[in-house]
Coordinates of C-alpha atoms in Angstrom, one line a residue:
M1 CA 0.8 25.0 -13.9
I2 CA 1.1 23.8 -10.3
I3 CA -2.0 22.4 -8.5
G4 CA -2.1 22.8 -4.7
S5 CA -3.8 20.5 -2.2
G6 CA -6.7 22.7 -1.3
P7 CA -8.2 22.8 2.2
I8 CA -6.2 21.4 5.1
V9 CA -7.7 18.1 6.0
I10 CA -6.7 15.1 8.0
G11 CA -4.1 13.3 5.9
Q12 CA -3.2 16.3 3.9
A13 CA -2.1 19.4 5.8
C14 CA 0.3 22.3 5.5
E15 CA 3.3 20.1 4.4
F16 CA 1.9 20.4 0.8
D17 CA 1.8 24.2 1.2
Y18 CA 5.5 23.9 2.0
S19 CA 6.2 21.6 -0.9
G20 CA 4.2 23.6 -3.5
T21 CA 5.7 26.9 -2.3
Q22 CA 9.2 25.5 -2.7
A23 CA 8.4 24.3 -6.2
C24 CA 6.9 27.7 -7.3
K25 CA 9.9 29.6 -6.1
V26 CA 12.5 27.4 -7.7
L27 CA 10.7 27.3 -11.1
M28 CA 10.3 31.1 -11.1
Q29 CA 14.0 31.4 -10.4
E30 CA 14.7 29.1 -13.4
G31 CA 12.7 31.6 -15.6
F32 CA 9.5 29.7 -15.9
Q33 CA 6.1 31.4 -15.7
V34 CA 4.1 29.7 -13.0
V35 CA 0.3 29.5 -12.8
L36 CA -0.9 28.3 -9.4
V37 CA -4.3 26.9 -8.6
N38 CA -5.3 26.4 -5.0
S39 CA -8.7 26.7 -3.3
N40 CA -7.2 27.7 0.1
P41 CA -6.4 31.4 0.5
A42 CA -5.0 30.8 4.0
T43 CA -1.7 29.5 2.9
I44 CA 1.8 30.8 2.1
M45 CA 1.5 29.3 -1.3
T46 CA -1.3 31.7 -2.4
D47 CA 0.7 34.8 -1.5
P48 CA 0.7 36.9 -4.7
A49 CA 4.5 36.8 -4.9
T50 CA 4.7 33.0 -5.0
A51 CA 3.5 32.6 -8.6
D52 CA 3.0 34.7 -11.7
R53 CA -0.7 34.0 -11.6
T54 CA -2.6 32.6 -8.7
Y55 CA -6.1 31.2 -9.0
I56 CA -8.1 30.7 -5.7
E57 CA -10.7 28.4 -7.3
P58 CA -12.1 25.0 -6.5
I59 CA -9.8 22.1 -7.4
T60 CA -12.2 20.4 -9.7
V61 CA -12.0 19.3 -13.4
E62 CA -14.5 21.9 -14.4
A63 CA -12.7 24.9 -12.7
I64 CA -9.2 23.9 -13.8
T65 CA -10.4 23.3 -17.4
K66 CA -11.5 26.9 -17.6
I67 CA -8.1 28.1 -16.2
I68 CA -6.2 25.9 -18.7
A69 CA -8.3 27.3 -21.5
R70 CA -7.4 30.8 -20.4
E71 CA -3.7 30.4 -19.4
K72 CA -2.7 27.7 -21.9
P73 CA 0.2 26.2 -19.9
D74 CA 2.8 24.0 -21.6
A75 CA 3.1 21.6 -18.7
L76 CA 1.2 20.6 -15.6
L77 CA 3.2 19.5 -12.4
P78 CA 0.7 17.4 -10.3
T79 CA 3.1 15.7 -7.9
L80 CA 3.4 18.5 -5.3
G81 CA -0.3 19.0 -4.3
G82 CA -0.9 15.7 -2.6
Q83 CA -3.7 13.3 -3.5
T84 CA -6.0 16.1 -4.5
A85 CA -3.7 17.3 -7.3
L86 CA -3.1 13.7 -8.5
N87 CA -6.8 12.9 -8.6
V88 CA -7.8 16.0 -10.5
T89 CA -5.0 15.5 -13.0
V90 CA -6.3 12.0 -13.7
G91 CA -9.7 13.5 -14.2
L92 CA -8.4 16.1 -16.6
A93 CA -6.7 13.5 -18.7
A94 CA -9.8 11.3 -18.7
A95 CA -11.9 14.2 -19.9
G96 CA -9.5 14.9 -22.7
V97 CA -8.6 18.4 -21.4
L98 CA -4.9 17.8 -21.4
K99 CA -4.9 16.4 -24.9
K100 CA -7.1 19.2 -26.2
Y101 CA -4.9 22.0 -24.9
K102 CA -1.6 20.1 -25.5
V103 CA -0.6 20.2 -21.8
E104 CA 2.2 17.8 -20.9
T105 CA 2.2 16.2 -17.4
I106 CA 5.7 16.4 -15.8
G107 CA 7.1 14.7 -12.7
A108 CA 4.9 11.7 -13.2
N109 CA 2.8 11.0 -16.3
I110 CA -0.8 9.8 -16.3
Q111 CA 0.2 6.1 -16.7
A112 CA 2.7 6.3 -13.8
I113 CA 0.0 7.9 -11.6
K114 CA -2.4 5.2 -12.4
R115 CA 0.1 2.4 -11.8
G116 CA 0.9 3.9 -8.4
E117 CA -2.7 4.7 -7.3
D118 CA -4.9 2.0 -9.0
R119 CA -4.7 -1.0 -6.8
R120 CA -5.1 -3.5 -9.6
L121 CA -2.5 -1.9 -11.8
F122 CA -0.1 -1.5 -8.9
K123 CA -0.4 -5.2 -8.0
E124 CA 0.2 -6.3 -11.7
T125 CA 3.2 -4.0 -12.0
M126 CA 4.8 -5.2 -8.8
Q127 CA 4.2 -8.9 -9.8
K128 CA 5.9 -8.3 -13.1
A129 CA 8.8 -6.6 -11.4
G130 CA 9.2 -9.6 -9.0
I131 CA 8.4 -7.8 -5.8
D132 CA 6.3 -9.7 -3.2
L133 CA 2.9 -8.3 -2.1
P134 CA 0.3 -9.4 0.4
K135 CA -2.3 -11.7 -1.1
S136 CA -5.1 -9.6 -2.5
D137 CA -8.0 -9.2 -4.9
K138 CA -9.8 -6.2 -6.3
A139 CA -13.6 -5.7 -6.1
Y140 CA -16.0 -3.2 -7.6
T141 CA -19.2 -4.5 -5.9
L142 CA -20.1 -5.8 -2.5
E143 CA -20.7 -9.3 -3.9
Q144 CA -17.2 -9.3 -5.5
A145 CA -15.7 -8.0 -2.2
K146 CA -17.4 -10.8 -0.2
E147 CA -16.1 -13.5 -2.6
A148 CA -12.6 -12.1 -2.4
A149 CA -12.6 -12.0 1.4
V150 CA -13.7 -15.6 1.6
R151 CA -10.8 -16.6 -0.8
I152 CA -8.2 -14.7 1.2
G153 CA -9.5 -15.5 4.7
F154 CA -10.1 -13.2 7.6
P155 CA -8.9 -10.8 8.9
V156 CA -8.6 -8.7 5.8
I157 CA -7.6 -5.1 5.1
I158 CA -9.8 -3.0 2.8
R159 CA -7.9 -0.4 0.8
P160 CA -9.9 2.0 -1.5
S161 CA -8.1 3.2 -4.7
F162 CA -7.3 6.9 -5.2
T163 CA -7.8 8.0 -1.6
L164 CA -5.9 10.1 0.9
G165 CA -4.6 9.2 4.3
G166 CA -6.2 5.8 4.2
T167 CA -9.7 7.3 3.9
G168 CA -12.2 4.5 3.8
G169 CA -9.6 1.9 4.7
S170 CA -10.3 -0.6 7.5
I171 CA -9.6 -4.0 8.9
A172 CA -12.4 -6.6 9.0
Y173 CA -12.1 -9.5 11.4
N174 CA -15.2 -11.4 10.4
A175 CA -18.0 -11.6 7.8
E176 CA -20.4 -9.7 10.0
E177 CA -18.5 -6.4 10.0
F178 CA -17.0 -6.9 6.6
R179 CA -20.1 -5.9 4.6
A180 CA -20.4 -2.4 6.2
L181 CA -16.7 -1.7 5.9
A182 CA -16.5 -2.8 2.3
K183 CA -19.5 -0.6 1.4
Q184 CA -17.7 2.3 3.1
G185 CA -14.5 1.6 1.1
L186 CA -16.3 1.5 -2.3
E187 CA -18.0 4.8 -1.5
S188 CA -14.6 6.4 -0.6
S189 CA -12.9 5.4 -3.9
M190 CA -13.3 7.8 -6.8
I191 CA -13.5 4.8 -9.1
S192 CA -15.5 2.6 -6.7
E193 CA -12.6 0.1 -6.5
I194 CA -11.3 -1.6 -3.3
L195 CA -8.5 -4.0 -2.7
I196 CA -9.2 -6.8 -0.3
E197 CA -5.8 -7.7 1.1
E198 CA -4.3 -10.3 3.4
S199 CA -3.8 -8.8 6.8
V200 CA -0.2 -7.9 7.7
A201 CA -1.2 -6.4 11.0
G202 CA 1.6 -6.8 13.5
W203 CA 4.3 -6.7 10.8
K204 CA 7.1 -4.1 11.0
E205 CA 6.5 -1.1 8.7
Y206 CA 9.1 1.0 6.8
E207 CA 9.0 3.9 4.3
L208 CA 11.7 4.9 1.9
E209 CA 11.8 8.4 0.3
V210 CA 13.1 7.8 -3.3
M211 CA 14.0 10.2 -6.1
R212 CA 14.7 9.5 -9.7
D213 CA 15.7 11.6 -12.7
K214 CA 15.3 11.4 -16.5
K215 CA 18.7 9.6 -16.8
D216 CA 17.5 6.8 -14.4
N217 CA 19.7 8.0 -11.5
V218 CA 17.9 6.9 -8.3
V219 CA 18.7 7.9 -4.7
I220 CA 17.2 6.9 -1.4
V221 CA 16.8 10.2 0.5
C222 CA 15.7 8.7 3.8
S223 CA 14.6 5.5 5.5
I224 CA 11.9 5.7 8.0
E225 CA 10.7 3.0 10.5
N226 CA 7.4 3.0 12.2
F227 CA 7.3 2.5 16.0
D228 CA 3.9 1.0 15.7
P229 CA 3.5 -2.2 13.6
M230 CA 1.3 -2.5 10.5
G231 CA -2.4 -1.9 11.4
V232 CA -1.8 1.7 12.5
H233 CA -1.7 4.3 9.6
T234 CA 1.8 5.6 9.2
G235 CA 0.5 9.2 9.8
D236 CA -0.8 8.1 13.2
S237 CA 2.4 6.2 14.3
I238 CA 5.5 7.5 15.9
T239 CA 8.2 7.2 13.2
V240 CA 12.0 7.1 13.4
A241 CA 14.6 8.1 10.9
P242 CA 16.9 6.4 9.9
Q243 CA 15.4 2.9 10.3
Q244 CA 16.7 1.2 13.5
T245 CA 16.0 -2.5 13.5
L246 CA 17.0 -3.9 10.1
T247 CA 20.4 -5.5 9.4
D248 CA 22.4 -3.9 6.6
R249 CA 21.7 -6.9 4.4
E250 CA 17.9 -6.5 5.0
Y251 CA 18.0 -2.8 4.4
Q252 CA 20.0 -3.1 1.2
A253 CA 17.5 -5.7 -0.2
M254 CA 14.6 -3.3 0.7
R255 CA 16.5 -0.4 -1.0
D256 CA 16.9 -2.5 -4.2
D257 CA 13.1 -3.3 -4.1
A258 CA 12.4 0.5 -3.8
I259 CA 14.5 1.3 -6.8
T260 CA 12.9 -1.5 -8.8
C261 CA 9.5 -0.2 -7.8
I262 CA 10.0 3.5 -8.8
R263 CA 11.4 2.3 -12.2
A264 CA 8.5 -0.1 -12.8
I265 CA 5.9 2.4 -11.9
G266 CA 7.6 4.9 -14.2
V267 CA 8.0 8.0 -12.0
E268 CA 10.5 9.7 -14.4
T269 CA 11.4 12.8 -12.5
G270 CA 10.8 13.4 -8.8
G271 CA 10.1 11.9 -5.5
S272 CA 8.0 9.0 -4.3
N273 CA 7.2 7.4 -1.0
I274 CA 7.3 3.6 -0.9
Q275 CA 6.1 1.5 2.0
F276 CA 7.1 -2.0 3.0
G277 CA 6.0 -4.5 5.6
V278 CA 8.4 -7.0 7.2
H279 CA 7.3 -10.1 9.1
P280 CA 9.0 -9.9 12.5
E281 CA 9.9 -13.6 12.7
T282 CA 10.4 -14.8 9.2
G283 CA 11.7 -11.6 7.7
R284 CA 9.4 -11.9 4.7
R285 CA 9.2 -8.5 3.0
V286 CA 6.2 -7.2 1.0
I287 CA 5.5 -3.9 -0.6
I288 CA 2.4 -2.2 0.7
E289 CA 2.0 0.8 -1.5
M290 CA 3.8 3.7 -3.2
N291 CA 2.8 7.4 -3.7
P292 CA 4.0 8.6 -7.0
R293 CA 4.3 12.1 -5.6
V294 CA 5.8 14.2 -2.8
S295 CA 4.1 13.0 0.4
R296 CA 3.6 13.9 4.0
S297 CA 6.6 11.9 4.8
S298 CA 8.6 13.9 2.3
A299 CA 8.4 17.0 4.5
L300 CA 9.7 15.0 7.5
A301 CA 12.5 13.5 5.4
S302 CA 13.5 17.0 4.1
K303 CA 13.8 18.4 7.6
A304 CA 15.4 15.2 8.9
T305 CA 18.1 15.1 6.3
G306 CA 18.5 18.7 5.1
F307 CA 17.7 17.4 1.6
P308 CA 15.0 19.7 0.0
I309 CA 12.9 17.0 -1.7
A310 CA 10.2 19.4 -3.1
K311 CA 12.7 21.8 -4.5
I312 CA 14.8 19.1 -6.2
A313 CA 11.6 17.3 -7.4
A314 CA 10.6 20.5 -9.2
K315 CA 14.0 20.9 -10.9
L316 CA 14.0 17.2 -12.0
A317 CA 10.5 17.7 -13.5
V318 CA 11.8 20.4 -15.8
G319 CA 14.8 18.4 -17.0
Y320 CA 17.6 18.7 -14.6
T321 CA 19.4 15.5 -13.4
L322 CA 20.5 14.7 -9.9
D323 CA 24.2 15.2 -10.7
E324 CA 23.5 18.7 -12.0
I325 CA 21.8 20.0 -8.9
P326 CA 24.1 21.2 -6.1
N327 CA 23.4 20.5 -2.5
D328 CA 22.4 23.7 -0.8
I329 CA 24.0 22.7 2.5
T330 CA 27.5 21.5 1.5
K331 CA 27.8 23.5 -1.8
E332 CA 30.2 20.7 -2.8
T333 CA 28.1 17.5 -3.1
P334 CA 25.5 17.1 -5.9
A335 CA 21.9 15.9 -5.2
C336 CA 22.8 12.4 -6.3
F337 CA 24.9 12.1 -3.1
E338 CA 22.7 10.1 -0.8
P339 CA 22.2 11.8 2.6
S340 CA 23.9 10.1 5.6
I341 CA 22.9 11.2 9.0
D342 CA 24.7 10.8 12.4
Y343 CA 21.7 11.5 14.6
C344 CA 18.2 10.1 15.2
V345 CA 14.9 11.9 14.2
V346 CA 11.6 11.0 15.8
K347 CA 8.2 12.2 14.5
I348 CA 5.3 12.0 16.9
P349 CA 1.7 12.6 15.8
R350 CA -0.6 15.1 17.4
F351 CA -4.3 14.3 18.1
T352 CA -7.3 16.5 19.1
F353 CA -10.1 14.0 19.7
E354 CA -11.7 16.6 22.0
K355 CA -12.7 18.4 18.8
F356 CA -14.1 15.3 17.3
P357 CA -16.3 13.8 20.1
Q358 CA -18.0 11.3 17.7
A359 CA -14.6 9.8 16.6
S360 CA -13.2 6.7 18.2
P361 CA -9.7 7.3 19.6
E362 CA -8.7 3.8 18.5
L363 CA -6.0 4.1 15.8
T364 CA -6.4 2.0 12.7
V365 CA -5.4 2.1 9.0
S366 CA -7.4 5.3 8.4
M367 CA -5.5 8.4 9.6
K368 CA -6.8 10.5 12.4
S369 CA -3.9 12.8 13.5
V370 CA -4.1 16.5 12.8
G371 CA -0.4 17.4 13.1
E372 CA 2.9 16.2 14.4
A373 CA 6.1 17.2 16.2
M374 CA 9.6 16.3 15.1
A375 CA 12.7 16.1 17.3
I376 CA 16.4 15.4 16.6
G377 CA 18.8 13.8 19.1
R378 CA 21.9 11.7 19.2
T379 CA 19.8 8.7 20.3
F380 CA 16.3 7.4 19.9
K381 CA 15.7 7.9 23.7
E382 CA 16.7 11.6 23.5
A383 CA 14.7 12.4 20.4
L384 CA 11.6 10.6 21.7
Q385 CA 11.5 12.6 25.0
K386 CA 12.2 15.9 23.2
G387 CA 9.4 15.1 20.7
L388 CA 6.9 14.2 23.5
R389 CA 7.6 17.6 25.2
S390 CA 7.1 19.4 21.8
L391 CA 3.5 18.1 21.4
E392 CA 2.2 20.8 23.7
I393 CA -0.1 18.4 25.6
K394 CA 1.3 19.2 29.1
K395 CA 3.8 16.3 29.1
N396 CA 7.4 16.8 30.2
G397 CA 8.7 13.7 28.4
L398 CA 7.8 10.1 28.9
D399 CA 5.5 10.9 31.8
S400 CA 2.8 8.7 33.4
A401 CA -0.5 8.4 31.6
L402 CA -2.3 7.8 34.8
F403 CA -0.6 9.9 37.6
A404 CA 1.0 13.3 37.9
D405 CA 3.6 11.8 40.1
V406 CA 5.2 8.5 39.1
R407 CA 5.6 7.6 42.8
D408 CA 1.8 7.1 42.9
I409 CA 1.9 4.2 40.5
E410 CA 1.1 1.0 42.3
A411 CA 0.6 -2.3 40.6
N412 CA -2.9 -3.0 41.8
V413 CA -5.5 -4.8 39.8
A414 CA -7.4 -1.7 38.6
V415 CA -4.3 0.1 37.5
L416 CA -2.9 -3.0 35.7
E417 CA -6.1 -3.6 33.8
A418 CA -6.2 0.1 32.7
I419 CA -2.6 -0.2 31.5
K420 CA -3.1 -3.5 29.7
S421 CA -6.2 -2.4 27.8
N422 CA -4.5 0.9 26.7
V423 CA -1.3 -0.9 25.7
R424 CA -3.2 -3.6 23.7
V425 CA -5.4 -1.2 21.7
P426 CA -3.5 1.5 19.7
N427 CA -4.4 5.0 20.9
P428 CA -2.8 8.4 21.2
E429 CA -1.8 7.7 24.8
R430 CA -0.2 4.3 24.2
I431 CA 3.4 5.5 24.5
F432 CA 2.7 6.8 28.0
Y433 CA 0.9 3.6 29.0
L434 CA 3.9 1.6 27.8
G435 CA 6.0 3.6 30.3
D436 CA 3.5 2.9 33.0
A437 CA 3.5 -0.8 32.2
L438 CA 7.3 -0.9 32.7
R439 CA 6.9 1.1 35.9
C440 CA 4.6 -1.7 37.1
N441 CA 7.3 -4.2 36.1
M442 CA 5.6 -5.8 33.1
T443 CA 8.2 -7.6 31.0
I444 CA 9.4 -6.8 27.5
D445 CA 8.0 -10.1 26.2
E446 CA 4.6 -9.3 27.7
L447 CA 4.5 -5.9 26.0
Y448 CA 5.7 -7.4 22.7
D449 CA 3.0 -10.0 22.8
A450 CA 0.4 -7.3 23.5
T451 CA 1.6 -4.7 20.9
K452 CA 4.0 -6.3 18.4
I453 CA 6.1 -3.2 18.8
D454 CA 9.7 -4.2 18.1
R455 CA 11.6 -5.2 21.2
W456 CA 14.4 -2.8 20.3
F457 CA 12.0 0.2 20.9
L458 CA 10.6 -1.5 24.0
Y459 CA 14.1 -1.9 25.5
N460 CA 14.9 1.7 24.8
I461 CA 11.7 2.8 26.7
K462 CA 12.7 0.4 29.5
E463 CA 16.1 2.1 29.8
I464 CA 14.3 5.5 30.2
I465 CA 12.1 4.1 32.9
D466 CA 15.0 2.4 34.7
L467 CA 16.9 5.6 34.8
E468 CA 13.8 7.5 36.0
K469 CA 13.6 5.0 38.9
E470 CA 17.2 5.7 39.7
I471 CA 16.6 9.4 39.7
V472 CA 13.6 9.2 41.9
S473 CA 15.5 7.1 44.4
S474 CA 18.5 9.4 44.6
D475 CA 18.7 12.1 47.3
N476 CA 20.5 14.5 44.9
L477 CA 21.7 14.5 41.4
P478 CA 25.4 13.7 41.1
K479 CA 27.0 15.0 37.9
E480 CA 27.3 11.6 36.3
L481 CA 23.6 10.8 36.8
L482 CA 22.4 14.3 35.7
L483 CA 24.5 14.0 32.5
K484 CA 23.1 10.6 31.8
A485 CA 19.6 11.9 32.3
K486 CA 20.2 14.7 29.8
E487 CA 21.6 12.3 27.3
Y488 CA 18.4 10.2 27.7
G489 CA 16.3 13.3 26.9
F490 CA 15.1 14.3 30.3
G491 CA 14.2 18.0 30.5
D492 CA 14.9 20.2 33.5
R493 CA 11.2 20.5 34.3
Q494 CA 10.8 16.7 34.1
L495 CA 13.7 16.2 36.5
A496 CA 12.3 18.8 38.8
A497 CA 8.9 17.0 38.9
L498 CA 10.6 13.7 39.6
L499 CA 12.7 15.1 42.5
K500 CA 9.9 17.5 43.8
K501 CA 12.1 20.5 43.2
K502 CA 11.7 23.7 41.1
E503 CA 12.8 23.8 37.5
E504 CA 15.1 26.7 38.4
D505 CA 16.9 24.5 41.0
I506 CA 17.8 21.9 38.3
L507 CA 18.9 24.6 35.9
A508 CA 21.2 26.1 38.5
L509 CA 22.6 22.7 39.4
R510 CA 23.3 21.9 35.8
R511 CA 25.1 25.2 35.2
K512 CA 27.1 24.7 38.4
L513 CA 28.2 21.3 37.2
G514 CA 29.0 22.7 33.7
I515 CA 26.4 20.6 31.9
K516 CA 25.3 22.6 28.9
P517 CA 23.7 21.7 25.5
R518 CA 25.9 21.4 22.4
F519 CA 24.7 22.4 19.0
K520 CA 25.2 20.0 16.1
L521 CA 24.7 20.6 12.4
V522 CA 22.1 18.9 10.2
D523 CA 24.4 18.6 7.2
T524 CA 23.1 15.7 5.0
C525 CA 26.5 13.9 5.0
A526 CA 27.5 13.1 8.7
A527 CA 30.2 15.8 8.7
E528 CA 32.0 14.3 5.7
F529 CA 31.9 17.7 4.0
R530 CA 31.7 21.2 5.5
A531 CA 28.1 22.5 5.9
F532 CA 27.2 26.1 5.0
T533 CA 23.5 26.2 6.0
P534 CA 23.1 27.0 9.7
Y535 CA 20.5 24.3 10.6
F536 CA 21.2 23.0 14.1
Y537 CA 19.8 20.8 16.8
S538 CA 20.7 20.8 20.5
T539 CA 21.9 17.8 22.3
Y540 CA 23.8 16.7 25.4
E541 CA 26.9 14.6 24.7
R542 CA 30.1 13.7 26.6

């Protein structure tokens, strides 16, 4: 039996439809009978051909108990249906349903799920494993929460147990606002448990996608770095793969911690998403959380690397080991061969606050994005601008947030105040305001102090703006400048807007100068082995 994620909600969208469908297909190919439960009929997963039996029923303990009684499955795979599937599996175990019908949980057993999702057990497990965490304390009542906050000191982060997309999570800066936020967190948790945690807002944030098999082989599929520092939910942050700003020594130490974590939690077969925070000055590294399941980031990592995480996780769950599963792309390397990529991937979240007029556009630890765009380029600059164009929000790239024409930006008091306030407070438009700040000659240090976004990213944005200024000031586009603009991710329409020309004019000039896109393979191994799957990205390269 496979449990889906149910309705598409913020924090849990169609990436689980993708994961679950992959799992159903591969298990049926292996000769298993698959029973699928998902309450959402508007998905690919609930197509009748995806599973042997499909139940479009509420994902509740009561409904699934009836289905188990009727179908009598041998095993339940709960790690491909997001938080919904994990939570209902824990509920089935607590109600004695799995024991009564002799249903085995595969992928991650009940204890592993609890160690990964229960804040108290997670903290105890990480402490025993010797992995540093932020200072924290659990609470089940408002009184306990208040005492914990006083011990730790404000500001504090409130993290409910067993929730999705940071639901109910918040940052409290003082005792006055803490009470209401703690109450909200307790109500969000299915076990009325919250973790009161030392604030690590402003720290650098990283995620590692990790897979483990029954023989204890472990691979890091992908490293992901958040553009925004801690304090913005990872689903609401621009993210970059592979990580860009750690030294190899720092990355290897983080990789070791991730492997120790997945072993300590006990995820025996399958994928996990493990998140870390790194202090930007001291380098202190703490583990933030881990999801003992395929996550939203797993879909990104699969597309970014060509490594089909959901498909392989399903095979591992039924007993295969990583060295026994061939890589679909190379046909030569096994799944225990860690992906190596020679390009940069940028994911940019998509927001529709116009549909939620009551919601604040300020981004916090609780997720608000409703989708995302992903772009691949040879550099961060190229992938960032391609991704911004892909959002379908009428942006040609790193355009101005304030003006249609960048020439209109003047560093007057009103404009600077608007820019500074939108740079300081995380919001969906902040990336564009960062560009405007640099157009108004704000310094990297000023922007870093206001945002705590790593200087490496800020310097890359500055290089885009510096080239934009060069393009605007040029009478025409010489070949060298046009080629550099394409390498920086400038689109033809974007260049036309900067030069007050038509897009067709830029296209004709580009063709005349022989500047055309090249297509590169996404091959999981940086061209070390021949790739057979035609999965390409376009780029401009000398």
